Coordinates of C-alpha atoms and ligand atoms in Angstrom, one line a residue:
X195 CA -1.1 -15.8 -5.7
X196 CA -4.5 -16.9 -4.4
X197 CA -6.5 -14.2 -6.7
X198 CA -4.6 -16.1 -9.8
X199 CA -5.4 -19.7 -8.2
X200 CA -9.1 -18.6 -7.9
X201 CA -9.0 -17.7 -11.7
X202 CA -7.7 -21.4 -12.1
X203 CA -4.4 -20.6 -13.5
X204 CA -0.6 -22.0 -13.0
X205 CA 1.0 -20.4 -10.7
X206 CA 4.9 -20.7 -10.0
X207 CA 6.3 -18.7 -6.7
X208 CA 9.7 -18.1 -6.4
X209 CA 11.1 -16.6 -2.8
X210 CA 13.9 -18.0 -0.2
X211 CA 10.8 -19.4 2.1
X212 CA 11.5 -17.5 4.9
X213 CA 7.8 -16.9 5.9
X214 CA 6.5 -20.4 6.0
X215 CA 3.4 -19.9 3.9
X216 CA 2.6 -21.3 0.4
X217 CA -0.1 -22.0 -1.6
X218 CA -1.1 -25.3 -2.0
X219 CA -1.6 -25.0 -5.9
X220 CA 1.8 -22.9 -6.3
X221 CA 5.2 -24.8 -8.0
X222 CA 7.2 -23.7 -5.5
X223 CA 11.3 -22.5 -6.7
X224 CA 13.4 -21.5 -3.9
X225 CA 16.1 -19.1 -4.1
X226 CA 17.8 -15.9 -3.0
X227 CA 17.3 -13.1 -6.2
X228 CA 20.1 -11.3 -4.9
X229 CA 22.0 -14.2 -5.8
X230 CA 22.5 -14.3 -10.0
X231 CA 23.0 -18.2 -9.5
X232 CA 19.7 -18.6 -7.7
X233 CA 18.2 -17.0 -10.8
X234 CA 19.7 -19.7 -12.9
X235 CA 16.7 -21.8 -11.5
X236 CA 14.0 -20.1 -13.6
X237 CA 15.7 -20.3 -16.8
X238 CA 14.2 -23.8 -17.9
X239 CA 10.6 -22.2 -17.5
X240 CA 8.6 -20.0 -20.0
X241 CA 5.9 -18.2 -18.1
X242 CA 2.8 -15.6 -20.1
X243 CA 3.4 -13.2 -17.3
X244 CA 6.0 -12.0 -14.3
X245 CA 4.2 -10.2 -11.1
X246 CA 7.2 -9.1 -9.2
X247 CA 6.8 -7.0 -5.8
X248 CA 10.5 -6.5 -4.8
X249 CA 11.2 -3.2 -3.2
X250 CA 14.8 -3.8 -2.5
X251 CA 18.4 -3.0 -4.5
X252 CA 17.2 -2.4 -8.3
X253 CA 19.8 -4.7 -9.5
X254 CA 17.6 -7.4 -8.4
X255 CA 14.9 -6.5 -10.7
X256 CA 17.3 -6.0 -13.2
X257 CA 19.0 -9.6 -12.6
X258 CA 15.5 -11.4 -12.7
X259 CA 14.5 -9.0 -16.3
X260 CA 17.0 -10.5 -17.8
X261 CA 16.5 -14.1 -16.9
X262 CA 12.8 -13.9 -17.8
X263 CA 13.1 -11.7 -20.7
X264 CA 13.1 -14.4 -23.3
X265 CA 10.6 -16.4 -21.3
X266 CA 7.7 -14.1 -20.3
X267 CA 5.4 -11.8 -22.5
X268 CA 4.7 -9.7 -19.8
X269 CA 6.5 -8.3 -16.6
X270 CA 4.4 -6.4 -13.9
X271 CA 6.0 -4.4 -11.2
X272 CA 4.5 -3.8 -8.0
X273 CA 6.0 -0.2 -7.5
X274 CA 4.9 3.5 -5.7
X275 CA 3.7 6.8 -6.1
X276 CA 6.9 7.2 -4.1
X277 CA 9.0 7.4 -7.8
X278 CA 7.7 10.6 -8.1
X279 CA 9.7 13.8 -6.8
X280 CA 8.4 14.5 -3.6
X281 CA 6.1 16.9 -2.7
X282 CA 3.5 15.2 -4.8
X283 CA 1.4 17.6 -6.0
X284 CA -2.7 18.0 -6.4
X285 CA -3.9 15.9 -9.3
X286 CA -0.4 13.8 -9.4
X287 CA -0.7 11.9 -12.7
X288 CA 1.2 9.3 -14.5
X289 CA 3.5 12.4 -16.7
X290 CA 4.6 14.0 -13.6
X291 CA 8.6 13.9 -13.3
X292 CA 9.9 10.7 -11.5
X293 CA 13.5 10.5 -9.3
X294 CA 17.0 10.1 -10.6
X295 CA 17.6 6.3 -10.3
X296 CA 19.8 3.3 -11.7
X297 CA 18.6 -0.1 -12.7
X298 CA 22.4 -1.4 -11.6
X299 CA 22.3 -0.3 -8.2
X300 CA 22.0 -1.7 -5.0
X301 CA 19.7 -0.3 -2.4
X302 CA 19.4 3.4 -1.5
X303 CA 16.1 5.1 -1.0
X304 CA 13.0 4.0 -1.3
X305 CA 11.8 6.1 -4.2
X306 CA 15.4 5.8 -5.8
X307 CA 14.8 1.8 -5.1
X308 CA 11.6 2.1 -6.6
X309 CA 12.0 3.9 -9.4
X310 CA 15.4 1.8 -10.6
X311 CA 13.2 -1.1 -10.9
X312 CA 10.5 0.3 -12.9
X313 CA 14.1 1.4 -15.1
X314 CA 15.3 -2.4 -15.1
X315 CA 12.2 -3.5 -16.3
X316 CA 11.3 -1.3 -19.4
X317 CA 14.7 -2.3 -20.5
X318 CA 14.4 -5.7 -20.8
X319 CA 10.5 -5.6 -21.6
X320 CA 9.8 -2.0 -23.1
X321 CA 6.5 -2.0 -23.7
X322 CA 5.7 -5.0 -22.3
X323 CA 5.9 -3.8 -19.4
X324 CA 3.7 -2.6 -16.6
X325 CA 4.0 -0.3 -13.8
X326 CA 1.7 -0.2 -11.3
X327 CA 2.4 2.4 -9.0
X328 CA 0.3 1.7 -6.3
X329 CA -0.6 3.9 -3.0
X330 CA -1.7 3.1 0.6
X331 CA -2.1 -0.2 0.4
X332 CA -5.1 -1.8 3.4
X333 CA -6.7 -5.2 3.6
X334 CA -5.6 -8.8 4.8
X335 CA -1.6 -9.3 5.5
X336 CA -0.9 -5.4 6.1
X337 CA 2.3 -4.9 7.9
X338 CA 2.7 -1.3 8.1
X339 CA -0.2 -1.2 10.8
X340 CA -2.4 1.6 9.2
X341 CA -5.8 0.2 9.1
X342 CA -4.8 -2.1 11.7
X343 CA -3.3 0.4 14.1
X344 CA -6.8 2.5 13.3
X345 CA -8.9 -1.0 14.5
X346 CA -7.4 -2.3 17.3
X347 CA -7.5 1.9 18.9
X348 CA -11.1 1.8 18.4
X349 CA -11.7 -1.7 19.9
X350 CA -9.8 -0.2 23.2
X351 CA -12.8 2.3 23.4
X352 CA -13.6 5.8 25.0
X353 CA -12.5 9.0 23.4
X354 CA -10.9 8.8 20.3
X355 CA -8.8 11.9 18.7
X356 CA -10.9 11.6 15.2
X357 CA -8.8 13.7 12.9
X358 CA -10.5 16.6 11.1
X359 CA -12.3 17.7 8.9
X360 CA -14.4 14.4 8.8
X361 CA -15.2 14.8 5.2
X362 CA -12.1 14.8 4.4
X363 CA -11.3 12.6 1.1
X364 CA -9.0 9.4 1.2
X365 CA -7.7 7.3 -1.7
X366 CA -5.8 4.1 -1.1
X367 CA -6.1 0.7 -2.6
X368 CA -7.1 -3.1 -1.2
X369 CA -4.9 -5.6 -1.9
X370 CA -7.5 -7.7 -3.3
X371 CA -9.1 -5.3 -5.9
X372 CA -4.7 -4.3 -6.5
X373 CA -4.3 -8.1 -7.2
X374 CA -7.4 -8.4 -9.6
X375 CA -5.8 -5.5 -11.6
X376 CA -2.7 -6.8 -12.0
X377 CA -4.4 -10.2 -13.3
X378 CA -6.4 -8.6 -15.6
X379 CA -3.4 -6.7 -16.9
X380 CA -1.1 -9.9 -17.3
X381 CA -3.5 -9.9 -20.4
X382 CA -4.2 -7.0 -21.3
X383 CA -2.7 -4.6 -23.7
X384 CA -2.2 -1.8 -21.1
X385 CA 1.4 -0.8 -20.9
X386 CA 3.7 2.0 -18.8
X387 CA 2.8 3.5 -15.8
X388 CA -0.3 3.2 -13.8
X389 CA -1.3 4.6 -10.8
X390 CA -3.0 2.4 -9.0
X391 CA -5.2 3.2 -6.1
X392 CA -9.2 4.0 -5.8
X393 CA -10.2 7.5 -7.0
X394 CA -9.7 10.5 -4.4
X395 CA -12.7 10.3 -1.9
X396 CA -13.3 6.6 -2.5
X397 CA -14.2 7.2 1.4
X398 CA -14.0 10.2 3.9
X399 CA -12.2 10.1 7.1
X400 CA -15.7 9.7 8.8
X401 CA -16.8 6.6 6.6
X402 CA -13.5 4.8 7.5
X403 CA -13.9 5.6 11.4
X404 CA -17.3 4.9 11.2
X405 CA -17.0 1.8 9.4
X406 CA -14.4 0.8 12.0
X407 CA -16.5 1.5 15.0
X408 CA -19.4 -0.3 13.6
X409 CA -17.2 -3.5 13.1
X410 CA -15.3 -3.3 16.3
X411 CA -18.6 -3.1 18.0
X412 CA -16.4 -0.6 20.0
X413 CA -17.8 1.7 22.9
X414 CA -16.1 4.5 21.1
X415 CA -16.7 8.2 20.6
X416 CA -15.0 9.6 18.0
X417 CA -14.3 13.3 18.8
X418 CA -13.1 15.3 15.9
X419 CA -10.5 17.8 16.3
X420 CA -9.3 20.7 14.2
X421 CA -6.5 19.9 11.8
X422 CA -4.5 22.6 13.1
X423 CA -5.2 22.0 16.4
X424 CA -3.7 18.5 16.1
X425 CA -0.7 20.0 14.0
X426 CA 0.8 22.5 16.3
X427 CA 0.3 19.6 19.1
X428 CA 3.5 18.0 16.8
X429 CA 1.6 15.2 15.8
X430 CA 2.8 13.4 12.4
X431 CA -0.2 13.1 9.7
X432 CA 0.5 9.9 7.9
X433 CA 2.4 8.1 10.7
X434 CA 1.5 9.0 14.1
X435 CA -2.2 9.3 12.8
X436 CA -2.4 6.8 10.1
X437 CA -3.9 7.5 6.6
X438 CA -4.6 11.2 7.6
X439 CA -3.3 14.2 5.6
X440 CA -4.5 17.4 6.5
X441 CA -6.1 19.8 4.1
X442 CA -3.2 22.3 2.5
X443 CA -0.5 20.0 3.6
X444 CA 2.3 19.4 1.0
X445 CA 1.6 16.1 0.8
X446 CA -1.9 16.7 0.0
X447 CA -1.3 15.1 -3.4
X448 CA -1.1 11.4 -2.1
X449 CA -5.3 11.8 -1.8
X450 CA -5.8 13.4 -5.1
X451 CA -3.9 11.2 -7.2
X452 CA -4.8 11.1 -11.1
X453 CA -6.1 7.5 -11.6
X454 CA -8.5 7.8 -14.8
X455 CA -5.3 5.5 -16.3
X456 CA -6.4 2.3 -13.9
X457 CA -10.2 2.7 -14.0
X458 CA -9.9 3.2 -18.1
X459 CA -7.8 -0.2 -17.9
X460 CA -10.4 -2.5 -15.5
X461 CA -9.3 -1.3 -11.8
X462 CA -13.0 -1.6 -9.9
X463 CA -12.8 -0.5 -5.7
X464 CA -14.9 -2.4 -2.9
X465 CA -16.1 -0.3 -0.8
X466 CA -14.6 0.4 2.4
X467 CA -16.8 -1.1 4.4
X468 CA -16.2 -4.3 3.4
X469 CA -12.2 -3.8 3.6
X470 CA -12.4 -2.5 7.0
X471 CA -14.7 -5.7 8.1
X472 CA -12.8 -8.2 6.4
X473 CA -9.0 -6.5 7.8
X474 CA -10.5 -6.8 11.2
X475 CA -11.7 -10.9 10.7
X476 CA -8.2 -11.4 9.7
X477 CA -6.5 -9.4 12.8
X478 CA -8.9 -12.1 14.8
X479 CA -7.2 -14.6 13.5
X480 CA -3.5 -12.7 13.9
X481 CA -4.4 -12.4 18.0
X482 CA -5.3 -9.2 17.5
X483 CA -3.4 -7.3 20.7
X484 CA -0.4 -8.0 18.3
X485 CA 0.1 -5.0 15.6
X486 CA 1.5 -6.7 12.4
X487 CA 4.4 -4.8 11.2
X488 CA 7.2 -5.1 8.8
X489 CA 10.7 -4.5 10.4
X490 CA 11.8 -1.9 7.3
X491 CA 9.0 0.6 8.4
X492 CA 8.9 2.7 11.2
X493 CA 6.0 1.7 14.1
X494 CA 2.4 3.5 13.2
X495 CA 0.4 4.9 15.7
X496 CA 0.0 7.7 18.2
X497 CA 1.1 7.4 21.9
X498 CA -2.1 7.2 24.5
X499 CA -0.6 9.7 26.6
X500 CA -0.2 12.2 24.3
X501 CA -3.8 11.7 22.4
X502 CA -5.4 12.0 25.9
X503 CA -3.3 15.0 26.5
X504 CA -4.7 16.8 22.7
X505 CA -8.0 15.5 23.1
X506 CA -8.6 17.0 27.1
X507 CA -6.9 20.1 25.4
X508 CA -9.7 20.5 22.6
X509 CA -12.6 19.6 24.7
X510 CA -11.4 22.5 27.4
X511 CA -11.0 24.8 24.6
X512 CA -14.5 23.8 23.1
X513 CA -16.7 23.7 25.9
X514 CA -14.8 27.6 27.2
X515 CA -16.0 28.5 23.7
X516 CA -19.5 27.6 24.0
Ligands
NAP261 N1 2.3 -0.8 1.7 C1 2.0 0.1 0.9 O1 1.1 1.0 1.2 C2 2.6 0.2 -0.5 C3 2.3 1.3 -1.3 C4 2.8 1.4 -2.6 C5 3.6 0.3 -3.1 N2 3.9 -0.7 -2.3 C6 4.7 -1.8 -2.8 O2 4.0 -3.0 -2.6 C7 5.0 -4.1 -2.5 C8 4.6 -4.9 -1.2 O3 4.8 -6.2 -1.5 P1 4.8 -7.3 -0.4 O4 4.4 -6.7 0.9 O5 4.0 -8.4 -0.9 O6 6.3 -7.7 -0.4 P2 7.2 -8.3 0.7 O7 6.3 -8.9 1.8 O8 8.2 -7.4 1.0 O9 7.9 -9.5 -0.1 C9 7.2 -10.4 -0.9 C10 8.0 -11.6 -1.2 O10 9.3 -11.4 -1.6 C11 10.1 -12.5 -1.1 N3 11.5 -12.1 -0.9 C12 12.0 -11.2 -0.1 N4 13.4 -11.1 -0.2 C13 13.7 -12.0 -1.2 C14 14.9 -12.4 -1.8 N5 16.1 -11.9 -1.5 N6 14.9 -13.4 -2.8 C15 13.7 -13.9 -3.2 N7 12.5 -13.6 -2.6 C16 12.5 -12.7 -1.7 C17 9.4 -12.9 0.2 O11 9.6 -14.2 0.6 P3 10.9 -14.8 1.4 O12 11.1 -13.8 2.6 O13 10.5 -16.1 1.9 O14 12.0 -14.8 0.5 C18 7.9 -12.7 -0.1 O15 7.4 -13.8 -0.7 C19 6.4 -3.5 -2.4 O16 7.0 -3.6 -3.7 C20 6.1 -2.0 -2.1 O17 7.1 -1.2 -2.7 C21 3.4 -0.8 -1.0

């Protein structure tokens, strides 16, 4: 909304204002899109483009397709790597095979969810329609508590379990260079599916510590442990340590996705640096003691007790080895 404002462009909003914010410059329609008769409000308007970022029942999408199918040229979907059948594999590009889904159904799964939509959506506007299947997304407003999780453990200080191998490569994509790209493709000609994230190794796992020790102005030390060392100690990658996916795990794929299909169509990635600095000015202003999170996903984060308990492990086994 604000990224489209900025450009100077008309902006309508359409949500049950639940959350209390708005933009100044939006038209504002209120309504429930699970409700067809709510939809019935956006059926005087006529619109040169539909962001939608629903990641609930796929009759939803379907619902608002068919409103705005005769009043919209173009109809972008926020969707997710997570349409494609899991385990994603190395190189995971736009052809890989997707999940069995409906467009008429109501919720499920989330990749069943996701993938209806992006079904609901080429029916109505085939191939005026685009699918951005985005990955990992960090910066300003995140609720899952990734980044955020990773800031406010390094602002606490001491010994931090840094997970290894410190070079290893990340890909994920801020919200603000996710937002310019679906702007630019509202006029574009680019059509189908896109994966959209920045290219594998954008950043390392060192950069992105680093970068969040420098801004934190934390006394931290970031002690990097062996992947399989923090493995066997049953800690979660992705979860419990947040944004990390060690080397040779199945899920390997989610930081070596395919994405020469976003940079060919515009997509340009600002470099970590600044999204970790600008995440951690907006916590400030969140009371930052306060993890944001959603209440559909799980909590983020590893437990103190148990990071102490991996990290005195390691440095035992270390210093015996040296
Ligand atoms: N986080 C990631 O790493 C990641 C990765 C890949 C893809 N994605 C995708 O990115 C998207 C995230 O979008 P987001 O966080 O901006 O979405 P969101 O916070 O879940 O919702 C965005 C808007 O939907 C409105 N809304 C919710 N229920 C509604 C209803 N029944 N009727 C009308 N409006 C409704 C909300 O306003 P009200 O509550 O006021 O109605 C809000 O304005 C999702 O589609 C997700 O699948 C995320």
């Amino acid at each position: 909304m604000t990224a489209a404002a900025d450009r100077g462009w008309q902006v309508t909003t359409f949500n049950r204002d639940l959350a209390s914010w708005s933009h100044p410059q939006a038209q504002r329609i209120i309504g429930d899109r699970l409700r067809p008769t709510d939809l019935a409000a956006l059926a005087g308007g006529r619109w040169d483009a539909v962001v939608d970022t629903w990641s609930g029942a796929p009759r939803a999408v379907r619902d608002s397709a068919r409103v705005l199918a005769g009043r919209t040229d173009r109809y972008l979907y926020v969707s997710s790597r997570s349409v494609y059948v899991f385990p994603p594999p190395p190189g995971l590009n736009e052809t890989c095979p997707t999940v069995p889904a409906s467009p008429d159904a109501d919720a499920t799964e989330y990749p069943q969810d996701k993938r209806g939509g992006e079904i609901a959506v080429q029916a109505q506007f085939g191939d005026r329609a685009v699918l951005a299947r985005a990955g990992l997304i960090l910066g300003l407003h995140e609720d899952v508590g990734r980044l955020p999780w990773w800031l406010l453990r390094i602002h606490r200080g001491g010994q931090v379990l840094a997970p290894g191998p410190p070079e290893l490569p990340l890909q994920y994509i801020d919200a603000r260079d996710l937002a310019a790209w679906l702007l630019d493709a509202a006029t574009s000609t680019v059509t189908g599916p896109v994966n959209v994230l920045s290219r594998p190794g954008h950043t390392t796992m060192r950069q992105l510590l680093q970068a969040v020790v420098a801004v934190t102005g934390a006394d931290a030390e970031l002690v990097w442990v062996d992947p399989n060392t923090i493995t066997a100690a049953g800690i979660q990658p992705w979860t419990e340590l947040p944004l990390w996916i060690p080397p040779g795990h199945h899920s390997a794929g989610l930081h070596s996705t395919n994405v020469d299909r976003a940079y060919a169509t515009g997509l340009r990635c600002r470099p970590v640096e600044q999204t970790v600095a600008d995440t951690w000015a907006w916590l400030a202003t969140t009371n930052a003691q306060v993890m944001p999170a959603s209440p559909s996903q799980p909590p983020h984060g590893l437990d103190p007790a148990k990071e102490q308990a991996v990290l005195a492990a390691w440095l035992h086994s270390t210093q015996r080895d040296q």
